[in-house]
XYZ file of C-alpha atoms in Angstrom:
251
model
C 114.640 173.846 54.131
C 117.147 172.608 56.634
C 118.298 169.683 58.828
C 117.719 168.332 62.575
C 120.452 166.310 64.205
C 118.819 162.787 66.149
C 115.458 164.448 66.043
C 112.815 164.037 63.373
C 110.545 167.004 64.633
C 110.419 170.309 63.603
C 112.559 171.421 66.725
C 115.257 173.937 65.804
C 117.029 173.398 69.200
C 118.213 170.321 67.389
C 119.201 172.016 64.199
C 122.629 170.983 62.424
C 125.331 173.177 63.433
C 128.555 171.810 61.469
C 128.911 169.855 64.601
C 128.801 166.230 63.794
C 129.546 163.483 66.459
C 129.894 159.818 65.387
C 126.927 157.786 64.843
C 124.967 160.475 64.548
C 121.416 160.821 62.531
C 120.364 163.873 60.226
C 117.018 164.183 59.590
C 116.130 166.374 56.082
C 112.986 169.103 56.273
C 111.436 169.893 53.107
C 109.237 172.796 52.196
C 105.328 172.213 52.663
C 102.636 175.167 52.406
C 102.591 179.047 52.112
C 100.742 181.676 53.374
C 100.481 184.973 54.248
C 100.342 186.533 57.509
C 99.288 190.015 58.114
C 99.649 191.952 61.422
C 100.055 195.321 63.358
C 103.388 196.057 64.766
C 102.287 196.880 68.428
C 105.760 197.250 69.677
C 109.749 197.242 69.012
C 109.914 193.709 69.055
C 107.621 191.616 67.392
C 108.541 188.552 69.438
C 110.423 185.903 67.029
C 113.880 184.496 67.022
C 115.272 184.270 63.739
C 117.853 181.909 62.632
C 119.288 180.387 58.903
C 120.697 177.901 57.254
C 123.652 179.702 55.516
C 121.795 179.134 52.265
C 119.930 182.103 52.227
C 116.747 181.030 54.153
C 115.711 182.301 57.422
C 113.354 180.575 60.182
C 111.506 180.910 62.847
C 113.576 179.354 65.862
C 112.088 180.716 68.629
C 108.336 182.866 69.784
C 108.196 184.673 73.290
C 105.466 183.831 75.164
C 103.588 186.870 75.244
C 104.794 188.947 72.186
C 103.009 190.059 69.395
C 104.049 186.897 67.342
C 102.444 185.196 70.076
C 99.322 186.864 70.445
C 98.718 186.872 66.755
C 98.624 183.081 66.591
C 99.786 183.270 63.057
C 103.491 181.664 63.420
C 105.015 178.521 64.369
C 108.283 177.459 65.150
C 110.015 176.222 61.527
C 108.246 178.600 59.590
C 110.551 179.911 56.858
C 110.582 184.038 56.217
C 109.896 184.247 52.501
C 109.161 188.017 52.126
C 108.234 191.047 53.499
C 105.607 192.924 51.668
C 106.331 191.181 48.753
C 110.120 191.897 49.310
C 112.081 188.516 48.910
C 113.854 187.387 51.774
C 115.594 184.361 49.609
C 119.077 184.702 49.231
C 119.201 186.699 53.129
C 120.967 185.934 56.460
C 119.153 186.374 59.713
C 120.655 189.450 61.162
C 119.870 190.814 57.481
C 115.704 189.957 58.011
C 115.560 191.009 62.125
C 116.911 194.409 61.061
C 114.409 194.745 58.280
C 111.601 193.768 61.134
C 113.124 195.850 62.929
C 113.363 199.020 60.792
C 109.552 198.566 60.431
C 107.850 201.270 62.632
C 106.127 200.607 65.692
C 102.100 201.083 64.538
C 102.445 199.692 60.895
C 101.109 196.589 58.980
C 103.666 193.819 58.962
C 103.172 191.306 55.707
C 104.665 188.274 55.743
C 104.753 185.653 53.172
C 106.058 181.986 55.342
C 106.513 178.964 53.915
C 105.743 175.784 56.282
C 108.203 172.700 56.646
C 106.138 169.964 55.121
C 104.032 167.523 57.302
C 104.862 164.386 57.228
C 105.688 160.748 59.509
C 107.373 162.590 61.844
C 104.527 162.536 64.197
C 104.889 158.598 64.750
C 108.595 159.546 65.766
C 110.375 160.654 68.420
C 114.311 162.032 69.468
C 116.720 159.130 69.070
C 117.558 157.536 72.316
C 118.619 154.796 74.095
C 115.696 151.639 74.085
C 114.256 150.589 77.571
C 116.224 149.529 80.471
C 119.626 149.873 78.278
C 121.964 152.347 78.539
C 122.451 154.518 75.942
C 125.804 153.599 73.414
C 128.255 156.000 73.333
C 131.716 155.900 71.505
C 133.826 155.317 74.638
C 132.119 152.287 75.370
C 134.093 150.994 72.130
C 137.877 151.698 72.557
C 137.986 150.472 69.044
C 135.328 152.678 67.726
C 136.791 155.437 65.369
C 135.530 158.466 63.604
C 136.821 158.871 59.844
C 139.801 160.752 60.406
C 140.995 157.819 62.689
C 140.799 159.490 66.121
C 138.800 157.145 69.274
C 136.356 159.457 69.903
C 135.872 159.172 74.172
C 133.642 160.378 76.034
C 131.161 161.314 73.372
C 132.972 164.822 73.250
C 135.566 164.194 69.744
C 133.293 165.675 67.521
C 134.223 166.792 63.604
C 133.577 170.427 62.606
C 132.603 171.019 58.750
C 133.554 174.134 58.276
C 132.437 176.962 55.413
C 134.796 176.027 53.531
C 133.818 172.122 53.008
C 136.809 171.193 54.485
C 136.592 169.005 58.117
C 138.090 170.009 61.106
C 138.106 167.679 64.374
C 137.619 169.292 67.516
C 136.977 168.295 70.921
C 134.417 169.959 73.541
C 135.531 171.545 76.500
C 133.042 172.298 78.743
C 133.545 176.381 79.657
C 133.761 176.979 75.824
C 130.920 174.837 75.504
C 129.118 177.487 78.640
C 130.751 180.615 76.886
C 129.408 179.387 73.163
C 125.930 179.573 74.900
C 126.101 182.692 76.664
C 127.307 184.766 73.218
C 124.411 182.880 71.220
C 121.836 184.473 74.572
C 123.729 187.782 73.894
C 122.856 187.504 70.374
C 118.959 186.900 70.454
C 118.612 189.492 73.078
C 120.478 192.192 70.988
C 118.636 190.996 67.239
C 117.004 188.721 67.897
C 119.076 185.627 66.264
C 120.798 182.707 67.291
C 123.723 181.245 65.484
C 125.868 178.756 67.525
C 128.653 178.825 64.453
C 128.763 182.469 64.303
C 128.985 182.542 68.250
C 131.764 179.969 67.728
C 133.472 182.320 65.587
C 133.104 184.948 67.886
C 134.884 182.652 70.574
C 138.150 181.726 67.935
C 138.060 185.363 67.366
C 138.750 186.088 71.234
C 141.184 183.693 71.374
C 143.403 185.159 69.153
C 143.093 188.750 70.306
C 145.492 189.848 73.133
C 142.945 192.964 74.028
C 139.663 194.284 74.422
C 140.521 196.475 71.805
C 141.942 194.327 69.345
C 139.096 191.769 70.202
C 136.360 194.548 69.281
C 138.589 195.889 66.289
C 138.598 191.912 64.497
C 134.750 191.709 65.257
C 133.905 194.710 63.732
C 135.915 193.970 60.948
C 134.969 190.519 60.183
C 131.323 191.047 60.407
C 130.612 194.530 59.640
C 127.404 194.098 58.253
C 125.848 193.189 61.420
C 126.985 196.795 62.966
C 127.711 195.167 66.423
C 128.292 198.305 68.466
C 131.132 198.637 70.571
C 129.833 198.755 73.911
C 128.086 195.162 72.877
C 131.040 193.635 71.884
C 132.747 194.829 74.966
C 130.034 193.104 76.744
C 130.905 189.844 74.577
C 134.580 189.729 75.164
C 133.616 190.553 79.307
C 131.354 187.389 79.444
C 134.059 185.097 77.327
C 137.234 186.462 79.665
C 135.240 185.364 82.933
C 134.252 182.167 81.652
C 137.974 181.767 80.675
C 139.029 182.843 84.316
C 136.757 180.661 85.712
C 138.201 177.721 84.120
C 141.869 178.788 84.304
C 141.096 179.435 88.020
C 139.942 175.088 88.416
């Protein structure tokens, strides 16, 4: 179903991103039970953050407290989205499945068909950490320590990217990136409802290469015109990366 990074829980704040850093553990989620779950739409917004695993299965990342997801008691965080009245939602991406929730009206029957991750030891386990009274290794403690492409990694912040494409790129964190990465991803659940650190990272490369506003909205509309950002949004998007880009030029 999909993968956690250090973290053997169902906890999709720890999903795998691309973003690998040395020494780290990945933690496989297979698919348990199914079952249906039937409710009224009592507003716009039915409460769930959606996100995917670029294989064509969505999840259940995130449930406001107080929505109708909530209320209904009938979904839990790691649930996958198999179908919508008996519509498959295999093969989808997450933007694709919020607008289809979305498109539902306000008043209707919503029927859902989830799959559950699978139950298993997990519950004897917890996040990897550091044991007791030790402080936690990190890869600048070892000068010698490399990743595979031969780079020290220092700092904990050389990490290697594994990009659509299968092939590896190695990249290494700066901090308002890191700030502006979060703030698109924010933007992106509050306008549908999804989060997607990679595509908010390619939102970010896409800004760095654009010279305007203009051109910046122009490439974004272009490269992901299914989503049918509208402008004013991604006006708001390249607003919130050129402060955070001030800010650091300005240190």
């Amino acid at each position: 179903m999909f993968c956690t990074l250090n973290n053997p829980r169902v906890d999709m704040r720890s999903l795998l991103s691309g973003l690998v850093v040395y020494n780290d553990f990945i933690f496989v989620h297979v698919q348990g039970n199914a079952r249906k779950v039937s409710f009224k739409k009592e507003e716009k917004s039915i409460g769930i953050t959606i996100t995917d695993n670029s294989m064509g299965c969505c999840f259940v990342k995130r449930i406001r407290p107080g929505s109708v997801a909530e209320k209904s008691g009938k979904f839990h965080v790691g649930d996958q989205l198999f179908a919508i009245d008996d519509f498959s939602l295999v093969g989808s991406r997450h933007f694709s499945v919020a607008n289809k929730l979305k498109q539902i009206p306000v008043g209707n029957m919503i029927n859902l068909m989830v799959v559950e991750p699978k139950q298993g030891f997990d519950s004897n386990l917890s996040p990897r950490r550091a044991p007791t009274g030790t402080a936690a290794a990190t890869p600048a403690q070892d000068p010698a320590k490399s990743n595979t492409l031969g780079a020290p990694l220092e700092d904990g912040r050389a990490t290697v990217r594994i990009k659509n494409d299968g092939t590896v790129q190695e990249t290494t964190t700066c901090n308002w990136l890191e700030v502006a990465k979060q703030k698109v991803d924010d933007l992106l659940e509050n306008y549908m409802g999804i989060r997607d650190l990679e595509l908010a990272c390619t939102i970010l490369e896409i800004s760095d290469e654009s010279n305007s506003v203009e051109e910046f909205v122009e490439e974004v509309n272009n490269t992901f015109d299914e989503f049918g950002f509208p402008s004013d949004f991604v006006t708001g998007v390249w607003q919130i990366i050129d402060e955070e880009r001030k800010k650091n030029a300005a240190q």
